[in-house]
Short mmCIF file of C-alpha atoms in Angstrom, two decimals:
data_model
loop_
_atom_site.label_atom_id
_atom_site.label_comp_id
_atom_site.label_asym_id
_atom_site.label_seq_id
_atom_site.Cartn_x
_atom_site.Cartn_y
_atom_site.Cartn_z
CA UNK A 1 -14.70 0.64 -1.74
CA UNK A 2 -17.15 0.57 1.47
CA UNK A 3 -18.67 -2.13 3.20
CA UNK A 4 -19.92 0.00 6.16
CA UNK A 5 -21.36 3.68 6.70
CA UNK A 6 -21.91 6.16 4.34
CA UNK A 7 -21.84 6.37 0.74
CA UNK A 8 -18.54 6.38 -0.49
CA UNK A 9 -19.34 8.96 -3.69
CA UNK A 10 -17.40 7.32 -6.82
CA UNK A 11 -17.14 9.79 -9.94
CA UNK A 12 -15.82 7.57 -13.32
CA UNK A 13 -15.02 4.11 -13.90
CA UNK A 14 -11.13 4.72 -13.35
CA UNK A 15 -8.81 2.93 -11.67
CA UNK A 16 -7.57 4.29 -8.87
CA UNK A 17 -3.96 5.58 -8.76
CA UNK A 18 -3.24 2.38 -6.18
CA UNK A 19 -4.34 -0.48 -9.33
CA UNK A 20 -1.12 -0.22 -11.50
CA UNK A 21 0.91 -1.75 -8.22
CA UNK A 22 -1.30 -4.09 -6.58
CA UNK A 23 -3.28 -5.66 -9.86
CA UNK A 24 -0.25 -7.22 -10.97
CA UNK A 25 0.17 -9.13 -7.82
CA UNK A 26 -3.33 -9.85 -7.01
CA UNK A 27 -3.12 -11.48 -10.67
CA UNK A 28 -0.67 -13.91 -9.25
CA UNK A 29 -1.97 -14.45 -6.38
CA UNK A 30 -5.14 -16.46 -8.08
CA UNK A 31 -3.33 -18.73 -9.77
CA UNK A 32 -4.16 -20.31 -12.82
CA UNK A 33 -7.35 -18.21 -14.05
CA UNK A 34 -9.49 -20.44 -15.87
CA UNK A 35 -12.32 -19.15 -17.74
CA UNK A 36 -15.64 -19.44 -15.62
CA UNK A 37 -14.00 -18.77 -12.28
CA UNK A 38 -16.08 -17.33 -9.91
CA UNK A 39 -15.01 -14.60 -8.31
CA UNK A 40 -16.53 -12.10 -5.75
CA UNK A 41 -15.19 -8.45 -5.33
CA UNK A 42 -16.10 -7.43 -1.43
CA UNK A 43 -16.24 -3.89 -1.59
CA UNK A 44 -15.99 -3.44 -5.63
CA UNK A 45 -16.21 0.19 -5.28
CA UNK A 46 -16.75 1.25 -9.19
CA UNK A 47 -16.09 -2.09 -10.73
CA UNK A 48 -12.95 -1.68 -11.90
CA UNK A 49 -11.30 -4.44 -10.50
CA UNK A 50 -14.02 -6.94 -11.15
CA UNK A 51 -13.72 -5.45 -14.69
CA UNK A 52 -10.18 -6.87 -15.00
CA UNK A 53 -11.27 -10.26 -13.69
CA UNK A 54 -14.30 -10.43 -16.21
CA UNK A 55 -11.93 -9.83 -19.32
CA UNK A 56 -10.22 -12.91 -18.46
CA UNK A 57 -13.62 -15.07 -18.87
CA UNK A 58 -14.19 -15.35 -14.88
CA UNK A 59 -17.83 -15.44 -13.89
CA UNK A 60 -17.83 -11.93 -11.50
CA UNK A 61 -20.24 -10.55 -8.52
CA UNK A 62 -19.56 -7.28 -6.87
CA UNK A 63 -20.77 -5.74 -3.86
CA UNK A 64 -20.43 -2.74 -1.64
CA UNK A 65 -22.38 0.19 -0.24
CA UNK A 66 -21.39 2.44 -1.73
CA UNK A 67 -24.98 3.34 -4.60
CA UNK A 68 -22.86 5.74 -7.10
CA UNK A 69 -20.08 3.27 -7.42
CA UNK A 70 -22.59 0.35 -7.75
CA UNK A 71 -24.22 1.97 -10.75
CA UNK A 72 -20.97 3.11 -12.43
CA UNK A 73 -19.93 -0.66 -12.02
CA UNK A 74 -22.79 -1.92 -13.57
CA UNK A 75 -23.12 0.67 -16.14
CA UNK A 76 -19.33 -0.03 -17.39
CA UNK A 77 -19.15 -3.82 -16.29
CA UNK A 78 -22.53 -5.29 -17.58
CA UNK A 79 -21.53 -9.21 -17.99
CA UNK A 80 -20.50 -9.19 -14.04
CA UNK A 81 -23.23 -8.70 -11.21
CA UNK A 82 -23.54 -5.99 -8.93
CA UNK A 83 -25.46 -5.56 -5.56
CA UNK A 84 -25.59 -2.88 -2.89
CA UNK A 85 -24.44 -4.59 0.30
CA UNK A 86 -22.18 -4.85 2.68
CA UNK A 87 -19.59 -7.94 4.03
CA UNK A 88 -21.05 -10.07 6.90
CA UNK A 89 -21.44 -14.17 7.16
CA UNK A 90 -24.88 -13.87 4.90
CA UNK A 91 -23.18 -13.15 1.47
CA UNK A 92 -24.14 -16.48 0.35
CA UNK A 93 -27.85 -16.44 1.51
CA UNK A 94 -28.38 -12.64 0.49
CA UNK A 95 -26.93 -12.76 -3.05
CA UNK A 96 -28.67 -16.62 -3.46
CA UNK A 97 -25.21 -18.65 -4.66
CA UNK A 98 -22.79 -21.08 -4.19
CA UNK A 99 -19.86 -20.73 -2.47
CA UNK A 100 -17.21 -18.73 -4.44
CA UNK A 101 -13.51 -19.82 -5.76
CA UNK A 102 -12.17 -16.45 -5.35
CA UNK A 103 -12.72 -13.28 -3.16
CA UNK A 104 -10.79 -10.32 -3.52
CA UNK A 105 -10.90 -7.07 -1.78
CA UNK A 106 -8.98 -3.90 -2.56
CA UNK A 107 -7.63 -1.58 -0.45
CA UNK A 108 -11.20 -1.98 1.77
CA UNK A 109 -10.31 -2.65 5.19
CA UNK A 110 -8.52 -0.03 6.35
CA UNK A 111 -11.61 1.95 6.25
CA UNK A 112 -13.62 -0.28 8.27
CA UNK A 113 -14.36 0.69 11.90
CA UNK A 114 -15.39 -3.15 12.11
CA UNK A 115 -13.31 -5.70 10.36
CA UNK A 116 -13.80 -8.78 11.78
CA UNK A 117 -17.58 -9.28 10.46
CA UNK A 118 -15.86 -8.74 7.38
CA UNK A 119 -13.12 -11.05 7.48
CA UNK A 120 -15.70 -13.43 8.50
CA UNK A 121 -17.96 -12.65 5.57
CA UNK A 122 -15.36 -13.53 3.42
CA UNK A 123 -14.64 -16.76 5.18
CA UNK A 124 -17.98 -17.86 5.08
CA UNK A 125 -18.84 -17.16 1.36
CA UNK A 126 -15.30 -19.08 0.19
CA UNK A 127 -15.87 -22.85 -0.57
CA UNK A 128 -13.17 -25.60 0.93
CA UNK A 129 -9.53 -24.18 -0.13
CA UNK A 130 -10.70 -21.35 -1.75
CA UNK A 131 -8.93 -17.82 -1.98
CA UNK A 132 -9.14 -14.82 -0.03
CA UNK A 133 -6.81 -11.77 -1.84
CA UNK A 134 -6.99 -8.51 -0.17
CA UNK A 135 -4.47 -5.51 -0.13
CA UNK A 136 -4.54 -2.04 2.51
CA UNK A 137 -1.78 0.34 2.78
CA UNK A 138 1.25 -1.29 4.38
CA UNK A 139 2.67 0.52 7.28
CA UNK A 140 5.22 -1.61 9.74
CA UNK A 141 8.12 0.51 11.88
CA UNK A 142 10.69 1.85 9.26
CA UNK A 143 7.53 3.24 7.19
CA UNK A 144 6.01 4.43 10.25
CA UNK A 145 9.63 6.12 11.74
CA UNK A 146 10.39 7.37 8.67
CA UNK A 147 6.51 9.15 8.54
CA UNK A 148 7.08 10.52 11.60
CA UNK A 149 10.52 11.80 11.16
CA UNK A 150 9.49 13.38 7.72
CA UNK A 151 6.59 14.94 9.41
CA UNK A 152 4.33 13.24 6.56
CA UNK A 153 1.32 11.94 9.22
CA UNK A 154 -1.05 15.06 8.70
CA UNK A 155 -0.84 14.61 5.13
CA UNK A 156 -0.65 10.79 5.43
CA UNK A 157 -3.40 10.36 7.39
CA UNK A 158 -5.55 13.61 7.11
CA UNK A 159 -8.34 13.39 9.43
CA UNK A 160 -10.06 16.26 6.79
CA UNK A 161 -10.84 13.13 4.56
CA UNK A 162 -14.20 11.92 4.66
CA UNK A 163 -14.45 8.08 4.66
CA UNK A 164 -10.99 8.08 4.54
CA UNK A 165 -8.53 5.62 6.47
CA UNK A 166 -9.25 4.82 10.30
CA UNK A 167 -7.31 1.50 10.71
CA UNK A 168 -3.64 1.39 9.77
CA UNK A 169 -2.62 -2.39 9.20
CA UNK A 170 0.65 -4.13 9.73
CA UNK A 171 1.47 -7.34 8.30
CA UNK A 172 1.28 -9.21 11.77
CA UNK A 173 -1.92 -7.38 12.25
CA UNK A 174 -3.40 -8.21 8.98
CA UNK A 175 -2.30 -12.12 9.65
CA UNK A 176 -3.84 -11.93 13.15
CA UNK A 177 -6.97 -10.58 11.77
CA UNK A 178 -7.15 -13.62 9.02
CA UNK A 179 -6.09 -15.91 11.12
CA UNK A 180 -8.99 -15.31 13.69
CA UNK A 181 -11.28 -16.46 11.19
CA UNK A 182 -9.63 -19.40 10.25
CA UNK A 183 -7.47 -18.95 6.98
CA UNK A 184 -4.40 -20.10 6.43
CA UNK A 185 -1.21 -20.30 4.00
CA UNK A 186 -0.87 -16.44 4.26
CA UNK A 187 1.14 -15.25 1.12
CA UNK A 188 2.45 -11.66 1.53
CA UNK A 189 3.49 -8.74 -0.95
CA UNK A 190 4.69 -5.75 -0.74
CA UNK A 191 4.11 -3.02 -3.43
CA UNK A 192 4.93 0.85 -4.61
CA UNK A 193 8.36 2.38 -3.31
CA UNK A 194 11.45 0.98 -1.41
CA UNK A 195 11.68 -2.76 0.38
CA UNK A 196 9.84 -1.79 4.09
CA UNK A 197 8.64 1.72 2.72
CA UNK A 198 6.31 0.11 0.26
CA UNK A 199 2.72 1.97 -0.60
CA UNK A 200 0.85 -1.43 -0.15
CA UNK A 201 0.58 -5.02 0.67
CA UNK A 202 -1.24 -7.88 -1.15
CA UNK A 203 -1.98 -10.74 1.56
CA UNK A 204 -3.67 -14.36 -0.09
CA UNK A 205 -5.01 -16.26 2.54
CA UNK A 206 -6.63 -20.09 2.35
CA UNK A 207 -9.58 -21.37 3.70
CA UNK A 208 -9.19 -25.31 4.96
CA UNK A 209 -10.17 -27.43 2.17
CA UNK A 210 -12.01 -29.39 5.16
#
């Protein structure tokens, strides 16, 4: 699930423990899925989320950086398209397409040491009023205090974890970040655990229809 650095290593085609609790929401998120929707996956990891879009008939592209999760994705997903790159404001020209309807990204951008080319990537590749879904671990004051207080931050955020977590996002952060490049309408959801302890958070954002 990279977009920058070093190769992310990817072993299976699994979802990852965090899919049962965000997938659901992201789901709702879209909308009305249509069959032929296009939909781009920044930072598709192993394809298992643009798996889920392509069994509802949407037309699918992946991309990230990561090269073993780009050929388990296209070994398990082969109606979708796959490409080894990463998120800046020349999706478009690089991949050769239109503007999508859909981006999604999935628990991505806490692990970037640069998001706003990313955010911007994103921006750029959406056509007028088009949808930008991502989720990152949520982490606001309660979760944070209650972190602290449990001792839970070396295990929480273990700086022994290679490509792990750098950035830990907030949902005012995560809006101010969006909002920066433009989108609008921010949607939020919180998943996994208690009300304000949750694991997750799905955030839809809009870009301007003009």
């Amino acid at each position: 699930m990279s977009t920058e650095g070093s190769d992310y290593q990817f072993h299976d085609s699994q979802a990852s423990h965090m899919h049962r609790h965000f997938m659901p929401h992201v789901f709702d998120l879209v909308g009305e899925i249509k069959p032929g929707l296009r939909v781009l996956d920044v930072g598709c990891g192993n394809g298992y989320t643009c798996g889920q879009f392509l069994a509802k008939g949407c037309e699918v592209t992946g991309i990230d950086l990561s090269l073993s999760g780009i050929e388990i994705a296209r070994r398990s997903h082969p109606g979708a398209r796959f490409e080894v790159m990463g998120a800046d404001d020349h999706i478009l020209e690089n991949l050769n397409v239109e503007p999508f309807d859909v981006i999604v990204s999935t628990e991505v951008v806490e692990h970037l040491y640069a998001p706003r080319p990313y955010v911007k990537g994103a921006f750029a590749a959406l056509k007028p009023g088009g949808r930008f879904i991502c989720t990152t671990p949520y982490h606001g004051y309660l979760k944070n205090l209650a972190i602290a207080l449990t001792g839970g931050w070396d295990k929480h955020w273990d700086p022994l974890w290679d490509g792990g977590h750098i950035k830990l996002w907030s949902r005012a952060t995560l809006w101010k970040l969006l909002s920066e490049a433009g989108f609008e309408n921010m949607q939020f959801r919180g998943a996994g655990r208690l009300p304000w302890l949750w694991m997750t958070m799905i955030v839809s954002v809009d870009k301007p229809k003009a």
